[in-house]
mmCIF file with all atom_site columns, C-alpha atoms in Angstrom:
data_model
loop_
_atom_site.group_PDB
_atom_site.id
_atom_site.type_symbol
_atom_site.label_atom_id
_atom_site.label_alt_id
_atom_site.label_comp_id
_atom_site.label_asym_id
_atom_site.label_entity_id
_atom_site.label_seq_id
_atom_site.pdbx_PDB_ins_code
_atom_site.Cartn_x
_atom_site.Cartn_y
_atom_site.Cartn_z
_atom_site.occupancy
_atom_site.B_iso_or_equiv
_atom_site.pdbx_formal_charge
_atom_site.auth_seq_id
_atom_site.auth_comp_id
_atom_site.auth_asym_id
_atom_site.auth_atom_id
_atom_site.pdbx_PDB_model_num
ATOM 1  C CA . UNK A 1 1  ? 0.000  0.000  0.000  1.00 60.00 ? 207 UNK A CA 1
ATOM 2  C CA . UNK A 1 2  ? 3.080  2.237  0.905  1.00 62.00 ? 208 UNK A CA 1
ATOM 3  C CA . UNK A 1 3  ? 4.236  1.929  -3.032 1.00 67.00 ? 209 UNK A CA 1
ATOM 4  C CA . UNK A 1 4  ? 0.857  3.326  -4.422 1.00 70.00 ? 210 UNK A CA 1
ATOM 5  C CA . UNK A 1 5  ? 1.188  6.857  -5.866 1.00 69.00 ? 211 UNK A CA 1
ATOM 6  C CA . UNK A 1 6  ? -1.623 7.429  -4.288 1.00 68.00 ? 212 UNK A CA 1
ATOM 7  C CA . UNK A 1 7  ? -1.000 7.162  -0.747 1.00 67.00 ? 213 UNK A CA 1
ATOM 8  C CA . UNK A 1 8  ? 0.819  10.184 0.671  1.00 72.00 ? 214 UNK A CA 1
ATOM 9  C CA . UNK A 1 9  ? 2.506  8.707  3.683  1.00 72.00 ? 215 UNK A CA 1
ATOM 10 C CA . UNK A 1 10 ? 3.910  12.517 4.385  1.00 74.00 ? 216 UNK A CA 1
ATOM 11 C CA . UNK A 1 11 ? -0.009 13.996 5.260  1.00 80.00 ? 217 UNK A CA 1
ATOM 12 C CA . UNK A 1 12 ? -1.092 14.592 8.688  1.00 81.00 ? 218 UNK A CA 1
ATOM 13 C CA . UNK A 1 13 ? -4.276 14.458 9.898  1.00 81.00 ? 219 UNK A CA 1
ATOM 14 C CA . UNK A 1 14 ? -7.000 16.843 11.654 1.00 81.00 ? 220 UNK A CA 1
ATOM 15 C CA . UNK A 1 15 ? -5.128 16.571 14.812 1.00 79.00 ? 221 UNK A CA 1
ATOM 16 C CA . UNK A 1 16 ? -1.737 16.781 12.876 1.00 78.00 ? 222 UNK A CA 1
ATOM 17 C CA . UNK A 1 17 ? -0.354 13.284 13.267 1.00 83.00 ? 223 UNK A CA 1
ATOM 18 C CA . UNK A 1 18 ? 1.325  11.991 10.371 1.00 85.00 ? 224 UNK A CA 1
ATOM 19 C CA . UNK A 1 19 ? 1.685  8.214  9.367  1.00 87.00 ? 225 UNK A CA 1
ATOM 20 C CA . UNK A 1 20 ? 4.911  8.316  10.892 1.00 90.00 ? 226 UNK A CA 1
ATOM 21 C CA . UNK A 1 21 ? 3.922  9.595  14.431 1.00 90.00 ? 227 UNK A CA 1
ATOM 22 C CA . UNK A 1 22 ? 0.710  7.590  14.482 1.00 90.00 ? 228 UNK A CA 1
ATOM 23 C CA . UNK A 1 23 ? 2.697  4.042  13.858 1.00 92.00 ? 229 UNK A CA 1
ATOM 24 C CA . UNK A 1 24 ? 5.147  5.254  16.677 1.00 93.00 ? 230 UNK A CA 1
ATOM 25 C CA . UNK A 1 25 ? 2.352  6.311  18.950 1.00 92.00 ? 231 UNK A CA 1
ATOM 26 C CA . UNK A 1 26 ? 0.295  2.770  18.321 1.00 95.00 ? 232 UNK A CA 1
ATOM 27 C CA . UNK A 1 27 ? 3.054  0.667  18.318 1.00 97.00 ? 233 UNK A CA 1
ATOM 28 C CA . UNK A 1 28 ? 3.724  -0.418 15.353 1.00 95.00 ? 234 UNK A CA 1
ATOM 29 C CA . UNK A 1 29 ? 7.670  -1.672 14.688 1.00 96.00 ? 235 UNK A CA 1
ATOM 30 C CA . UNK A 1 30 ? 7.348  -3.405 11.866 1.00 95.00 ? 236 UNK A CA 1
ATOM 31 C CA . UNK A 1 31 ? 6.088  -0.057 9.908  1.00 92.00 ? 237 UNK A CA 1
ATOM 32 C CA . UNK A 1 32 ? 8.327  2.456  11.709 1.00 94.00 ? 238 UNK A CA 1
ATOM 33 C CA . UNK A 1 33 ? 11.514 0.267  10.392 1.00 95.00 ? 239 UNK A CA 1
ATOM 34 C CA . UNK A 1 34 ? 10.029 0.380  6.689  1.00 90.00 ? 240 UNK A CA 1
ATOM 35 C CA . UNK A 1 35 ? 9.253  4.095  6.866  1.00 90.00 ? 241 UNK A CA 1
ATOM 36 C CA . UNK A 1 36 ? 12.405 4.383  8.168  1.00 91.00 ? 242 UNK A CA 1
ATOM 37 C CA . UNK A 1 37 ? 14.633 2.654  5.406  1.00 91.00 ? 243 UNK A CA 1
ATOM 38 C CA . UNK A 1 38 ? 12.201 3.341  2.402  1.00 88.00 ? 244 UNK A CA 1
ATOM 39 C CA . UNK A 1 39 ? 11.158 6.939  3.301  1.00 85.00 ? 245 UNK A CA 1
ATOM 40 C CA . UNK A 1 40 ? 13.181 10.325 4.637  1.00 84.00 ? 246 UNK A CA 1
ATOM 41 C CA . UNK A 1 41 ? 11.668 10.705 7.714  1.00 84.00 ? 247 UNK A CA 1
ATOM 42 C CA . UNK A 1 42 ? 11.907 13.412 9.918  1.00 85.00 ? 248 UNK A CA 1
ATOM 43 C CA . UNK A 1 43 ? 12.250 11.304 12.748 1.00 87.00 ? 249 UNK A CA 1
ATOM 44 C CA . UNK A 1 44 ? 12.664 14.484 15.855 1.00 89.00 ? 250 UNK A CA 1
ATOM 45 C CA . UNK A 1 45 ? 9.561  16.601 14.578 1.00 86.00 ? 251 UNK A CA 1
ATOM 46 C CA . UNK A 1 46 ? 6.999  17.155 17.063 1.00 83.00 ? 252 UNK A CA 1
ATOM 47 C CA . UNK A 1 47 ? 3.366  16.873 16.335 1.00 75.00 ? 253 UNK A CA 1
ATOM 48 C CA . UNK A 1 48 ? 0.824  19.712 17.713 1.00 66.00 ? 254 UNK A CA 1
ATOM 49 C CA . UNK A 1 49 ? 1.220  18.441 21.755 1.00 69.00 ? 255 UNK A CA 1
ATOM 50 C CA . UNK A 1 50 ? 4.769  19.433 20.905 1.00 79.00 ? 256 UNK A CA 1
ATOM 51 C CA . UNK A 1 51 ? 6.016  15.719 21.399 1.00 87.00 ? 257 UNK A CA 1
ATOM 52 C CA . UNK A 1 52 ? 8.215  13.284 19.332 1.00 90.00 ? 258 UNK A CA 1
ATOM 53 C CA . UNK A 1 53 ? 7.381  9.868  18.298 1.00 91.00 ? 259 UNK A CA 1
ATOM 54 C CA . UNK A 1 54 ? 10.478 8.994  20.890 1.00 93.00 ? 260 UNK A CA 1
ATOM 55 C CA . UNK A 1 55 ? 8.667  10.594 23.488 1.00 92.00 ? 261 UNK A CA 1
ATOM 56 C CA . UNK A 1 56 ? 5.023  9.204  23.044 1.00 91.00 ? 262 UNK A CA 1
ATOM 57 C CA . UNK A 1 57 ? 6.909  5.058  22.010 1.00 95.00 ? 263 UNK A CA 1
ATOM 58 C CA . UNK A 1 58 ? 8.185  5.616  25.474 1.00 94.00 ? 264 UNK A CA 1
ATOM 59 C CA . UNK A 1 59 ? 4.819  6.886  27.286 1.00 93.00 ? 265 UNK A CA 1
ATOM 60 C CA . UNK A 1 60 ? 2.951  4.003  25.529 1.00 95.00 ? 266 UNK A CA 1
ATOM 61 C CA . UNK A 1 61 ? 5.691  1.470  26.602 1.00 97.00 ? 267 UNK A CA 1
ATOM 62 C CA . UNK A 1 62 ? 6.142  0.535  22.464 1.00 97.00 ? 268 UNK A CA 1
ATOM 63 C CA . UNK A 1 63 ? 9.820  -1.188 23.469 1.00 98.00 ? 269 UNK A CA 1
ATOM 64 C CA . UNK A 1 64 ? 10.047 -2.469 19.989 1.00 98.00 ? 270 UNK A CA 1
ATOM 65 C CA . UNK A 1 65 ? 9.641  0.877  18.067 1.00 97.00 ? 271 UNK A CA 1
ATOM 66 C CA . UNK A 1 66 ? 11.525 2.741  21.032 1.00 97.00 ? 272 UNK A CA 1
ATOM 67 C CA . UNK A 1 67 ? 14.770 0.602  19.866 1.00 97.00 ? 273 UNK A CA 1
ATOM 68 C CA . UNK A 1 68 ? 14.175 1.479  16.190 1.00 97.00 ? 274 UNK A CA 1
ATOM 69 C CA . UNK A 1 69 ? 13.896 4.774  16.573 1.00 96.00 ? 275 UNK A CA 1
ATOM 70 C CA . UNK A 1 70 ? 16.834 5.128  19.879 1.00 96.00 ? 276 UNK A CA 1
ATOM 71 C CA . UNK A 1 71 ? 18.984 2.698  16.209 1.00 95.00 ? 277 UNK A CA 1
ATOM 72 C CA . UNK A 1 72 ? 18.177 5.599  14.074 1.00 94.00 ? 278 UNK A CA 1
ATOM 73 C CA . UNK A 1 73 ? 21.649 7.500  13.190 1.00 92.00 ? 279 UNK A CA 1
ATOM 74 C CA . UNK A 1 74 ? 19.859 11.029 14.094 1.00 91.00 ? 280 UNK A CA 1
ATOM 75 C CA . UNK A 1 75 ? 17.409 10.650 16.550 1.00 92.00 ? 281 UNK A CA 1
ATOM 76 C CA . UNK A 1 76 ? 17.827 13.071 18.902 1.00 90.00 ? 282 UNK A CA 1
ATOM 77 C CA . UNK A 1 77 ? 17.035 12.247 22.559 1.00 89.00 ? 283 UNK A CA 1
ATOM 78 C CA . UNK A 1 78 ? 17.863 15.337 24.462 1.00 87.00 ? 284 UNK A CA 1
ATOM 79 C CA . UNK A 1 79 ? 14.951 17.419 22.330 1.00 79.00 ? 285 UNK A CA 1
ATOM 80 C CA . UNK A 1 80 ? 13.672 20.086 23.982 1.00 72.00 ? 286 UNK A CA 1
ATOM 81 C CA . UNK A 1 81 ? 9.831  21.164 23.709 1.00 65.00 ? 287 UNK A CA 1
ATOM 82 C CA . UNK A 1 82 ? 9.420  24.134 21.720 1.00 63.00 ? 288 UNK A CA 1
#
């Protein structure tokens, strides 16, 4: 589904979660590692409660997406709020 022109895996939503941030938030590893080596991801952004997908993995207790993200070359752990 990913590979379909159509879908534009970049959009956020009304609440301004993108498809990115909502896989992190929910838990799911298996589509943070693909969007991850297929996609550039900005992978510190904040979404509108001015959190990262680091920070929510963590609050949700996702372990498996916390270690892809904390295996990411630039992930950025000491991000402040803005």
């Amino acid at each position: 589904l990913l590979n379909d022109k159509r879908v534009a895996p970049f959009n956020k939503n009304y609440d301004g979660i993108s498809p990115f941030y909502y896989s992190c938030l929910n838990g799911k590893s298996k589509i943070v590692k693909y969007f991850i080596e297929n996609l550039t991801i900005s992978i510190n952004d904040e979404w509108e409660l001015q959190q990262t997908a680091l920070i929510s993995a963590c609050q949700e207790g996702h372990e498996e997406v916390v270690e892809v993200l904390l295996n990411h070359p630039n992930i950025d752990i000491n991000k402040e709020r803005r």
